[in-house]
Amino acid sequence: MTSPIWHPFTQHGLGEPIPLVSHAQGAAIHTVDGRRIIDAISSWWVTTHGHGHPRIMAAIAEQAARLDQIIFAGWTHEPAETVARELVAITPAPLTRVFFSDSGSTSVEVALKMALGHFANRGEARHRILVLEHSYHGDTIGAMSVGARGVFNRAYAPLLFDVETLPFPATGREQATIDALEAACRDDTPAALIVEPLLSGAGGMLIYPPATLRAMRDLCTRHGVLFIADEVMTGWGRTGTLFACDQAGVVPDLMCLSKGLTGGAMPLAVTLATNAIFDSHWSEDRARMFFHSSSYTANPIACAAAAANLAIWRDEPVLDRVADLERRQRTHLAALASHPAVHGARQLGTVTALELGDGTSRYLSDLAPRLLAFFHDRDILLRPLGNTIYVMPPYCIDDADLGLIYGAIAEALDRFG
Ligand code: PLP
């Protein structure tokens, strides 16, 4: 019987296999037909500690028995209060307000609306948004608008709002980004710059240095432009530190978190904001409130999962595991880097990437579906971005599984290179 499900980012016409998953534990996904598949991309970058972490699973079960869901406009609950307090404690001091939503895309929509609301409520005519080339911030209309234009959003282009795109700070071209930002800021009309700090994910796992992030932040401060750090993918240890901004000593005005916020177990997101942004909405006038919500805002079960994740970060040596994974991957990547089919081997924290072929990254490269099938046949979940192969495993992955991933990549280089 064919399934009625329409899957995300899936071309059903290609007949991609859609495995039926029964359970997952640690770095392994198990299918109903008995296959054990290594999760080399953390189930779309969400699973940090590993699937089924016992503390997160227990927190979900306990919370489900107590309070499943409650309207969050004008109501609150302990798991949300705990998560908010702890997020404020572990993020830079100026971030004092926590707004809940339910996906990375919505956390970005919220940040953009807060930035525009901030200036509108202060009577300042700032509404332009600055973005980095190759950005990806999600698939809702606002999030797509601040992302790179391409095949993914061509059909929806008439709906997207205009933004100003700064060149990506590729190695050796960092100053061009800073110069473009300075020029864009000169007329004092931009409301905000949104960036993926240090690592542009879906745009091809592109890395840029902390000094550039810092310089962009400083320029925004100087010109009164709000700085939005989209840490949806880079947060929760992926880049080697808890947040990528930490490596640059950067304090954003707005910070988006999701994915690993619950350890990857439940859909939840937050947008953290400074007091200044909260204060510009604070009033006795209802017309100035922040007009955003969704039905499941701060769902208690998702918040309980996030509280358990925060406790794991507090009690367990997560950054040691991250450092260890970083070191082990470095060795594997070094072994591949000299292969003649490899271009641009690179690593930031727990993420490694390389281009197969002529060094140009192309999302619709014919290689992508062939590589996907190749890795699938070897029981490895790797989903190349075009001809860019990247690895982003959960932190619990063992040497044997890591060896199998890089062994399969080596084989793919020989086969397709
Ligand atoms: N922002 C970044 C940097 C992302 O990588 C993603 C997703 O990959 C998003 C936003 C969107 O998150 P979601 O898919 O949860 O809406």
CSV table of C-alpha atoms and ligand atoms in Angstrom, one decimal:
chain,number,residue,atom,x,y,z
A,1,MET,CA,0.0,0.0,0.0
A,2,THR,CA,1.4,3.4,-0.9
A,3,SER,CA,1.6,6.0,1.9
A,4,PRO,CA,-0.4,9.2,1.7
A,5,ILE,CA,2.5,11.1,3.3
A,6,TRP,CA,4.1,14.0,1.4
A,7,HIS,CA,7.6,14.2,2.8
A,8,PRO,CA,9.7,17.4,3.3
A,9,PHE,CA,12.5,18.1,0.9
A,10,THR,CA,11.7,14.8,-0.9
A,11,GLN,CA,11.2,14.4,-4.7
A,12,HIS,CA,8.7,11.6,-4.6
A,13,GLY,CA,9.1,11.2,-8.4
A,14,LEU,CA,12.6,9.8,-7.9
A,15,GLY,CA,11.3,6.9,-5.8
A,16,GLU,CA,13.8,7.6,-3.0
A,17,PRO,CA,13.5,4.7,-0.5
A,18,ILE,CA,11.6,5.9,2.7
A,19,PRO,CA,12.6,3.6,5.5
A,20,LEU,CA,10.1,2.8,8.1
A,21,VAL,CA,11.8,3.5,11.5
A,22,SER,CA,10.8,1.5,14.6
A,23,HIS,CA,13.2,2.9,17.2
A,24,ALA,CA,16.5,4.8,17.8
A,25,GLN,CA,19.1,4.7,20.5
A,26,GLY,CA,22.4,6.6,20.8
A,27,ALA,CA,23.8,7.1,17.3
A,28,ALA,CA,21.7,4.3,15.7
A,29,ILE,CA,18.4,4.3,14.0
A,30,HIS,CA,16.6,0.9,13.6
A,31,THR,CA,14.1,0.1,10.9
A,32,VAL,CA,11.2,-2.4,11.1
A,33,ASP,CA,13.0,-4.7,8.6
A,34,GLY,CA,15.9,-5.0,11.1
A,35,ARG,CA,18.4,-2.6,9.7
A,36,ARG,CA,20.7,-0.6,12.0
A,37,ILE,CA,21.5,2.7,10.4
A,38,ILE,CA,24.2,5.1,11.7
A,39,ASP,CA,22.8,8.6,12.2
A,40,ALA,CA,25.7,10.6,10.8
A,41,ILE,CA,23.7,13.9,10.6
A,42,SER,CA,22.0,13.8,14.0
A,43,SER,CA,18.6,13.5,12.4
A,44,TRP,CA,18.7,16.8,10.6
A,45,TRP,CA,21.1,18.4,13.1
A,46,VAL,CA,18.9,18.1,16.2
A,47,THR,CA,20.1,15.1,18.2
A,48,THR,CA,23.0,16.2,20.3
A,49,HIS,CA,23.7,13.7,23.1
A,50,GLY,CA,22.2,10.8,21.2
A,51,HIS,CA,18.7,9.4,20.6
A,52,GLY,CA,16.7,8.3,23.7
A,53,HIS,CA,18.9,10.0,26.4
A,54,PRO,CA,17.4,8.4,29.5
A,55,ARG,CA,17.1,11.7,31.4
A,56,ILE,CA,15.3,13.4,28.6
A,57,MET,CA,13.0,10.4,28.0
A,58,ALA,CA,12.1,10.3,31.8
A,59,ALA,CA,11.4,14.0,31.9
A,60,ILE,CA,9.0,13.7,28.9
A,61,ALA,CA,7.2,10.8,30.5
A,62,GLU,CA,6.9,12.5,33.9
A,63,GLN,CA,5.7,15.8,32.4
A,64,ALA,CA,3.2,14.0,30.1
A,65,ALA,CA,1.5,12.5,33.1
A,66,ARG,CA,1.2,15.9,34.8
A,67,LEU,CA,0.4,18.6,32.2
A,68,ASP,CA,0.3,18.1,28.5
A,69,GLN,CA,-0.6,21.5,27.1
A,70,ILE,CA,-1.8,24.9,28.3
A,71,ILE,CA,-2.4,28.2,26.5
A,72,PHE,CA,0.7,30.4,27.0
A,73,ALA,CA,-0.9,33.8,26.5
A,74,GLY,CA,-1.4,35.0,30.1
A,75,TRP,CA,-0.5,31.5,31.6
A,76,THR,CA,2.7,29.9,32.6
A,77,HIS,CA,4.1,26.6,34.0
A,78,GLU,CA,7.1,25.4,35.9
A,79,PRO,CA,9.0,23.7,33.0
A,80,ALA,CA,8.9,26.9,30.9
A,81,GLU,CA,9.9,29.0,33.9
A,82,THR,CA,12.9,26.7,34.6
A,83,VAL,CA,14.0,26.7,30.9
A,84,ALA,CA,13.7,30.5,30.6
A,85,ARG,CA,15.6,31.1,33.9
A,86,GLU,CA,18.4,28.7,32.9
A,87,LEU,CA,18.7,30.0,29.4
A,88,VAL,CA,19.1,33.6,30.7
A,89,ALA,CA,21.8,32.2,33.1
A,90,ILE,CA,23.9,30.5,30.4
A,91,THR,CA,23.7,33.1,27.7
A,92,PRO,CA,25.4,36.5,27.8
A,93,ALA,CA,24.0,38.9,30.5
A,94,PRO,CA,22.3,41.4,28.1
A,95,LEU,CA,19.9,38.6,26.9
A,96,THR,CA,17.3,38.8,29.6
A,97,ARG,CA,14.0,37.9,27.8
A,98,VAL,CA,12.9,34.5,26.4
A,99,PHE,CA,10.2,34.1,23.9
A,100,PHE,CA,9.1,30.5,23.1
A,101,SER,CA,8.1,29.1,19.7
A,102,ASP,CA,8.3,25.7,18.1
A,103,SER,CA,10.8,25.5,15.3
A,104,GLY,CA,14.0,27.2,14.1
A,105,SER,CA,12.0,29.0,11.4
A,106,THR,CA,9.5,30.4,13.9
A,107,SER,CA,12.4,31.6,16.2
A,108,VAL,CA,13.7,33.5,13.2
A,109,GLU,CA,10.3,35.0,12.3
A,110,VAL,CA,10.0,36.1,15.9
A,111,ALA,CA,13.4,37.7,15.9
A,112,LEU,CA,12.6,39.6,12.7
A,113,LYS,CA,9.3,40.8,14.0
A,114,MET,CA,10.8,41.8,17.3
A,115,ALA,CA,13.5,43.8,15.5
A,116,LEU,CA,10.9,45.6,13.3
A,117,GLY,CA,8.5,46.1,16.3
A,118,HIS,CA,11.4,47.6,18.3
A,119,PHE,CA,12.0,50.4,15.8
A,120,ALA,CA,8.3,50.9,15.0
A,121,ASN,CA,7.4,51.3,18.7
A,122,ARG,CA,10.2,53.8,19.1
A,123,GLY,CA,9.0,55.7,16.0
A,124,GLU,CA,12.2,55.1,14.1
A,125,ALA,CA,12.0,54.4,10.4
A,126,ARG,CA,14.3,51.3,10.3
A,127,HIS,CA,13.0,48.3,8.4
A,128,ARG,CA,15.8,47.0,6.1
A,129,ILE,CA,17.2,43.6,7.0
A,130,LEU,CA,20.8,42.7,6.1
A,131,VAL,CA,21.8,39.1,5.5
A,132,LEU,CA,24.9,37.1,4.5
A,133,GLU,CA,25.2,35.4,1.1
A,134,HIS,CA,24.5,31.7,1.2
A,135,SER,CA,22.4,32.0,4.4
A,136,TYR,CA,19.6,29.6,5.4
A,137,HIS,CA,17.2,30.5,8.2
A,138,GLY,CA,14.2,28.3,7.5
A,139,ASP,CA,11.4,27.7,5.2
A,140,THR,CA,8.6,30.0,6.3
A,141,ILE,CA,8.1,33.1,4.2
A,142,GLY,CA,10.0,35.5,6.5
A,143,ALA,CA,12.8,33.0,7.1
A,144,MET,CA,13.1,32.3,3.4
A,145,SER,CA,13.2,36.1,2.7
A,146,VAL,CA,16.3,36.4,4.8
A,147,GLY,CA,17.9,33.3,3.2
A,148,ALA,CA,19.7,32.9,0.0
A,149,ARG,CA,17.5,32.9,-3.1
A,150,GLY,CA,17.8,29.7,-5.2
A,151,VAL,CA,16.0,26.7,-6.5
A,152,PHE,CA,14.4,26.1,-3.1
A,153,ASN,CA,12.4,29.3,-3.1
A,154,ARG,CA,12.2,30.4,-6.7
A,155,ALA,CA,8.5,29.6,-7.0
A,156,TYR,CA,7.7,31.8,-4.0
A,157,ALA,CA,10.0,34.7,-4.9
A,158,PRO,CA,7.0,37.1,-5.4
A,159,LEU,CA,6.1,36.6,-1.7
A,160,LEU,CA,9.6,37.2,-0.3
A,161,PHE,CA,10.5,40.7,1.0
A,162,ASP,CA,13.7,42.4,-0.2
A,163,VAL,CA,16.8,42.2,1.8
A,164,GLU,CA,20.3,43.5,1.3
A,165,THR,CA,22.9,40.7,0.9
A,166,LEU,CA,26.5,41.0,2.0
A,167,PRO,CA,29.1,38.8,0.4
A,168,PHE,CA,30.0,35.7,2.4
A,169,PRO,CA,33.3,36.2,4.3
A,170,ALA,CA,35.1,33.4,2.6
A,171,THR,CA,38.8,32.9,3.5
A,172,GLY,CA,40.8,35.9,2.3
A,173,ARG,CA,37.6,37.9,1.4
A,174,GLU,CA,36.5,38.8,5.0
A,175,GLN,CA,37.2,42.5,4.5
A,176,ALA,CA,34.8,42.7,1.6
A,177,THR,CA,32.0,41.6,4.0
A,178,ILE,CA,33.0,44.2,6.6
A,179,ASP,CA,33.2,46.9,3.9
A,180,ALA,CA,29.8,46.0,2.5
A,181,LEU,CA,28.3,46.0,6.0
A,182,GLU,CA,29.8,49.4,6.7
A,183,ALA,CA,28.4,50.8,3.4
A,184,ALA,CA,25.0,49.3,4.1
A,185,CYS,CA,24.9,50.8,7.6
A,186,ARG,CA,25.9,54.3,6.5
A,187,ASP,CA,22.4,55.7,5.9
A,188,ASP,CA,21.2,54.4,9.3
A,189,THR,CA,18.2,52.7,7.9
A,190,PRO,CA,18.9,48.9,8.5
A,191,ALA,CA,17.0,47.5,11.4
A,192,ALA,CA,19.0,44.3,11.7
A,193,LEU,CA,21.7,42.0,10.5
A,194,ILE,CA,20.9,38.3,10.8
A,195,VAL,CA,23.8,35.8,10.6
A,196,GLU,CA,24.5,32.1,11.2
A,197,PRO,CA,27.5,32.6,13.4
A,198,LEU,CA,30.8,31.0,12.2
A,199,LEU,CA,29.1,28.3,10.1
A,200,SER,CA,26.6,28.7,7.3
A,201,GLY,CA,24.9,25.3,7.4
A,202,ALA,CA,22.4,24.5,4.6
A,203,GLY,CA,24.3,27.0,2.4
A,204,GLY,CA,27.1,24.4,2.2
A,205,MET,CA,28.7,24.1,5.6
A,206,LEU,CA,30.8,27.2,5.0
A,207,ILE,CA,33.1,28.5,7.8
A,208,TYR,CA,34.2,32.0,8.6
A,209,PRO,CA,36.5,33.2,11.4
A,210,PRO,CA,35.4,34.6,14.9
A,211,ALA,CA,37.2,37.9,14.2
A,212,THR,CA,34.8,38.6,11.3
A,213,LEU,CA,31.8,37.8,13.4
A,214,ARG,CA,33.2,40.1,16.0
A,215,ALA,CA,33.8,42.9,13.5
A,216,MET,CA,30.3,42.6,12.1
A,217,ARG,CA,28.9,42.8,15.6
A,218,ASP,CA,31.0,45.9,16.4
A,219,LEU,CA,29.8,47.6,13.2
A,220,CYS,CA,26.2,46.9,14.1
A,221,THR,CA,26.7,48.3,17.6
A,222,ARG,CA,28.3,51.5,16.2
A,223,HIS,CA,25.3,52.1,13.8
A,224,GLY,CA,22.5,51.0,16.1
A,225,VAL,CA,21.7,48.0,13.9
A,226,LEU,CA,20.3,45.0,15.8
A,227,PHE,CA,22.4,41.9,15.6
A,228,ILE,CA,20.5,38.6,15.3
A,229,ALA,CA,22.5,35.4,15.9
A,230,ASP,CA,20.7,32.4,14.4
A,231,GLU,CA,22.2,29.7,16.5
A,232,VAL,CA,19.5,27.2,15.5
A,233,MET,CA,22.2,24.9,14.0
A,234,THR,CA,25.4,26.2,15.6
A,235,GLY,CA,24.1,26.1,19.2
A,236,TRP,CA,24.4,23.4,21.8
A,237,GLY,CA,28.0,22.4,21.1
A,238,ARG,CA,28.1,21.8,17.4
A,239,THR,CA,30.9,24.3,16.7
A,240,GLY,CA,33.0,23.2,19.8
A,241,THR,CA,31.6,25.7,22.2
A,242,LEU,CA,28.1,25.9,23.8
A,243,PHE,CA,27.2,28.7,21.3
A,244,ALA,CA,29.2,29.7,18.3
A,245,CYS,CA,29.1,33.4,19.4
A,246,ASP,CA,31.1,32.4,22.5
A,247,GLN,CA,34.2,31.9,20.3
A,248,ALA,CA,34.0,35.5,19.2
A,249,GLY,CA,32.9,37.0,22.5
A,250,VAL,CA,29.9,38.3,20.6
A,251,VAL,CA,26.7,39.3,22.5
A,252,PRO,CA,23.8,39.5,20.1
A,253,ASP,CA,20.7,41.6,20.6
A,254,LEU,CA,18.5,38.6,19.5
A,255,MET,CA,19.5,35.0,19.6
A,256,CYS,CA,17.5,32.1,18.0
A,257,LEU,CA,17.8,28.6,19.5
A,258,SER,CA,16.0,25.4,18.6
A,259,LYS,CA,17.1,21.9,17.4
A,260,GLY,CA,19.5,20.8,20.3
A,261,LEU,CA,17.5,22.9,22.8
A,262,THR,CA,15.6,19.7,23.8
A,263,GLY,CA,18.6,17.5,23.0
A,264,GLY,CA,16.7,16.9,19.7
A,265,ALA,CA,13.8,15.0,21.3
A,266,MET,CA,11.0,17.5,21.0
A,267,PRO,CA,10.1,20.5,18.8
A,268,LEU,CA,10.8,23.7,20.7
A,269,ALA,CA,12.5,27.0,20.0
A,270,VAL,CA,13.3,30.3,21.8
A,271,THR,CA,14.2,33.8,20.7
A,272,LEU,CA,16.3,35.5,23.4
A,273,ALA,CA,16.1,39.3,23.5
A,274,THR,CA,17.7,42.2,25.3
A,275,ASN,CA,15.8,44.3,27.8
A,276,ALA,CA,15.9,47.2,25.3
A,277,ILE,CA,13.9,45.2,22.8
A,278,PHE,CA,11.5,44.0,25.5
A,279,ASP,CA,11.2,47.6,26.9
A,280,SER,CA,10.3,49.0,23.5
A,281,HIS,CA,7.2,46.7,23.5
A,282,TRP,CA,6.4,47.3,27.2
A,283,SER,CA,3.5,49.7,27.6
A,284,GLU,CA,0.0,50.0,29.0
A,285,ASP,CA,-1.1,50.4,25.4
A,286,ARG,CA,-2.2,47.0,24.0
A,287,ALA,CA,-1.4,48.2,20.5
A,288,ARG,CA,2.3,48.0,21.3
A,289,MET,CA,2.4,44.4,22.6
A,290,PHE,CA,4.3,41.7,20.6
A,291,PHE,CA,1.8,40.3,18.3
A,292,HIS,CA,3.0,36.7,17.9
A,293,SER,CA,1.9,33.3,19.1
A,294,SER,CA,1.3,29.8,18.0
A,295,SER,CA,-1.0,27.2,19.6
A,296,TYR,CA,1.8,25.1,21.1
A,297,THR,CA,4.0,28.0,22.4
A,298,ALA,CA,6.1,26.6,25.3
A,299,ASN,CA,4.4,23.2,25.2
A,300,PRO,CA,5.1,21.8,28.7
A,301,ILE,CA,6.3,18.4,27.5
A,302,ALA,CA,8.8,20.0,25.1
A,303,CYS,CA,9.9,22.4,27.9
A,304,ALA,CA,10.4,19.5,30.2
A,305,ALA,CA,12.7,17.9,27.6
A,306,ALA,CA,14.6,21.2,27.3
A,307,ALA,CA,14.9,21.4,31.1
A,308,ALA,CA,16.4,17.9,31.2
A,309,ASN,CA,18.8,18.9,28.3
A,310,LEU,CA,19.9,21.9,30.3
A,311,ALA,CA,20.5,19.7,33.4
A,312,ILE,CA,22.6,17.3,31.2
A,313,TRP,CA,24.7,20.3,30.1
A,314,ARG,CA,25.1,21.3,33.8
A,315,ASP,CA,25.9,17.9,35.2
A,316,GLU,CA,27.6,15.9,32.5
A,317,PRO,CA,31.0,16.7,30.7
A,318,VAL,CA,29.2,17.5,27.4
A,319,LEU,CA,32.0,19.8,26.1
A,320,ASP,CA,34.6,17.2,26.8
A,321,ARG,CA,32.6,14.8,24.6
A,322,VAL,CA,32.4,17.5,22.0
A,323,ALA,CA,36.1,18.0,22.1
A,324,ASP,CA,36.8,14.3,21.9
A,325,LEU,CA,34.5,14.0,18.9
A,326,GLU,CA,36.2,17.0,17.3
A,327,ARG,CA,39.6,15.3,17.7
A,328,ARG,CA,38.5,11.9,16.4
A,329,GLN,CA,36.8,13.5,13.3
A,330,ARG,CA,40.0,15.6,12.7
A,331,THR,CA,42.0,12.4,12.3
A,332,HIS,CA,39.4,10.9,9.9
A,333,LEU,CA,39.1,14.1,7.8
A,334,ALA,CA,42.9,14.3,7.6
A,335,ALA,CA,43.0,10.8,6.1
A,336,LEU,CA,40.5,11.9,3.4
A,337,ALA,CA,41.8,15.4,2.7
A,338,SER,CA,44.5,14.4,0.3
A,339,HIS,CA,42.3,12.3,-1.9
A,340,PRO,CA,42.3,13.7,-5.5
A,341,ALA,CA,38.5,13.9,-5.6
A,342,VAL,CA,38.3,16.0,-2.4
A,343,HIS,CA,38.1,19.8,-2.4
A,344,GLY,CA,37.8,22.1,0.6
A,345,ALA,CA,38.0,19.6,3.4
A,346,ARG,CA,37.1,21.6,6.5
A,347,GLN,CA,36.0,21.3,10.1
A,348,LEU,CA,34.4,23.4,12.8
A,349,GLY,CA,33.9,21.7,16.1
A,350,THR,CA,31.9,18.5,15.5
A,351,VAL,CA,31.1,19.3,11.9
A,352,THR,CA,33.2,18.2,8.9
A,353,ALA,CA,32.6,18.9,5.3
A,354,LEU,CA,34.2,18.5,1.8
A,355,GLU,CA,33.2,18.9,-1.8
A,356,LEU,CA,33.4,16.0,-4.1
A,357,GLY,CA,34.2,16.9,-7.7
A,358,ASP,CA,35.4,20.2,-9.1
A,359,GLY,CA,35.2,22.1,-5.9
A,360,THR,CA,32.0,24.0,-6.7
A,361,SER,CA,29.1,23.4,-4.5
A,362,ARG,CA,25.8,22.7,-6.3
A,363,TYR,CA,22.6,21.8,-4.5
A,364,LEU,CA,21.0,20.1,-7.5
A,365,SER,CA,24.2,18.2,-8.5
A,366,ASP,CA,23.3,14.9,-10.0
A,367,LEU,CA,25.7,13.4,-7.5
A,368,ALA,CA,23.4,14.1,-4.5
A,369,PRO,CA,20.8,11.4,-5.1
A,370,ARG,CA,23.4,8.9,-6.1
A,371,LEU,CA,25.4,9.6,-3.0
A,372,LEU,CA,22.3,9.4,-0.8
A,373,ALA,CA,21.5,6.0,-2.2
A,374,PHE,CA,25.2,4.9,-1.9
A,375,PHE,CA,25.3,5.7,1.8
A,376,HIS,CA,21.8,4.3,2.4
A,377,ASP,CA,22.9,1.0,0.9
A,378,ARG,CA,25.7,1.0,3.5
A,379,ASP,CA,23.3,1.7,6.4
A,380,ILE,CA,24.5,5.2,6.9
A,381,LEU,CA,22.3,8.3,7.1
A,382,LEU,CA,24.3,11.0,5.3
A,383,ARG,CA,22.4,13.6,3.2
A,384,PRO,CA,24.8,15.5,1.1
A,385,LEU,CA,24.0,19.1,0.2
A,386,GLY,CA,24.5,18.6,-3.5
A,387,ASN,CA,28.1,17.5,-3.9
A,388,THR,CA,29.0,18.7,-0.4
A,389,ILE,CA,29.3,15.8,1.9
A,390,TYR,CA,29.2,16.7,5.6
A,391,VAL,CA,29.2,14.7,8.8
A,392,MET,CA,27.5,16.0,12.0
A,393,PRO,CA,27.0,13.1,14.3
A,394,PRO,CA,25.5,12.9,17.9
A,395,TYR,CA,28.2,13.4,20.5
A,396,CYS,CA,27.8,9.8,21.8
A,397,ILE,CA,29.0,8.2,18.6
A,398,ASP,CA,31.6,5.5,19.1
A,399,ASP,CA,34.8,4.9,17.2
A,400,ALA,CA,33.4,1.9,15.3
A,401,ASP,CA,30.5,3.9,13.9
A,402,LEU,CA,32.6,6.9,13.1
A,403,GLY,CA,35.0,4.6,11.3
A,404,LEU,CA,32.2,3.1,9.2
A,405,ILE,CA,31.0,6.6,8.2
A,406,TYR,CA,34.4,7.8,7.0
A,407,GLY,CA,35.1,4.4,5.4
A,408,ALA,CA,31.9,4.8,3.4
A,409,ILE,CA,32.9,8.4,2.4
A,410,ALA,CA,36.4,7.1,1.3
A,411,GLU,CA,34.6,4.5,-0.8
A,412,ALA,CA,32.3,7.1,-2.3
A,413,LEU,CA,35.3,9.3,-3.2
A,414,ASP,CA,36.8,6.4,-5.1
A,415,ARG,CA,33.5,5.5,-6.8
A,416,PHE,CA,32.3,9.0,-7.8
A,417,GLY,CA,35.4,11.1,-7.7
B,1,PLP,N1,18.2,28.5,11.0
B,1,PLP,C1,19.2,27.6,10.7
B,1,PLP,C2,20.6,28.2,10.8
B,1,PLP,C3,19.0,26.3,10.4
B,1,PLP,O1,20.0,25.5,10.0
B,1,PLP,C4,17.6,25.9,10.3
B,1,PLP,C5,17.3,24.5,9.9
B,1,PLP,O2,18.1,23.7,9.5
B,1,PLP,C6,16.6,26.7,10.6
B,1,PLP,C7,16.9,28.0,11.0
B,1,PLP,C8,15.2,26.3,10.5
B,1,PLP,O3,14.9,25.4,11.5
B,1,PLP,P1,13.6,24.5,11.5
B,1,PLP,O4,13.8,23.5,10.4
B,1,PLP,O5,13.4,23.9,12.8
B,1,PLP,O6,12.4,25.4,11.1
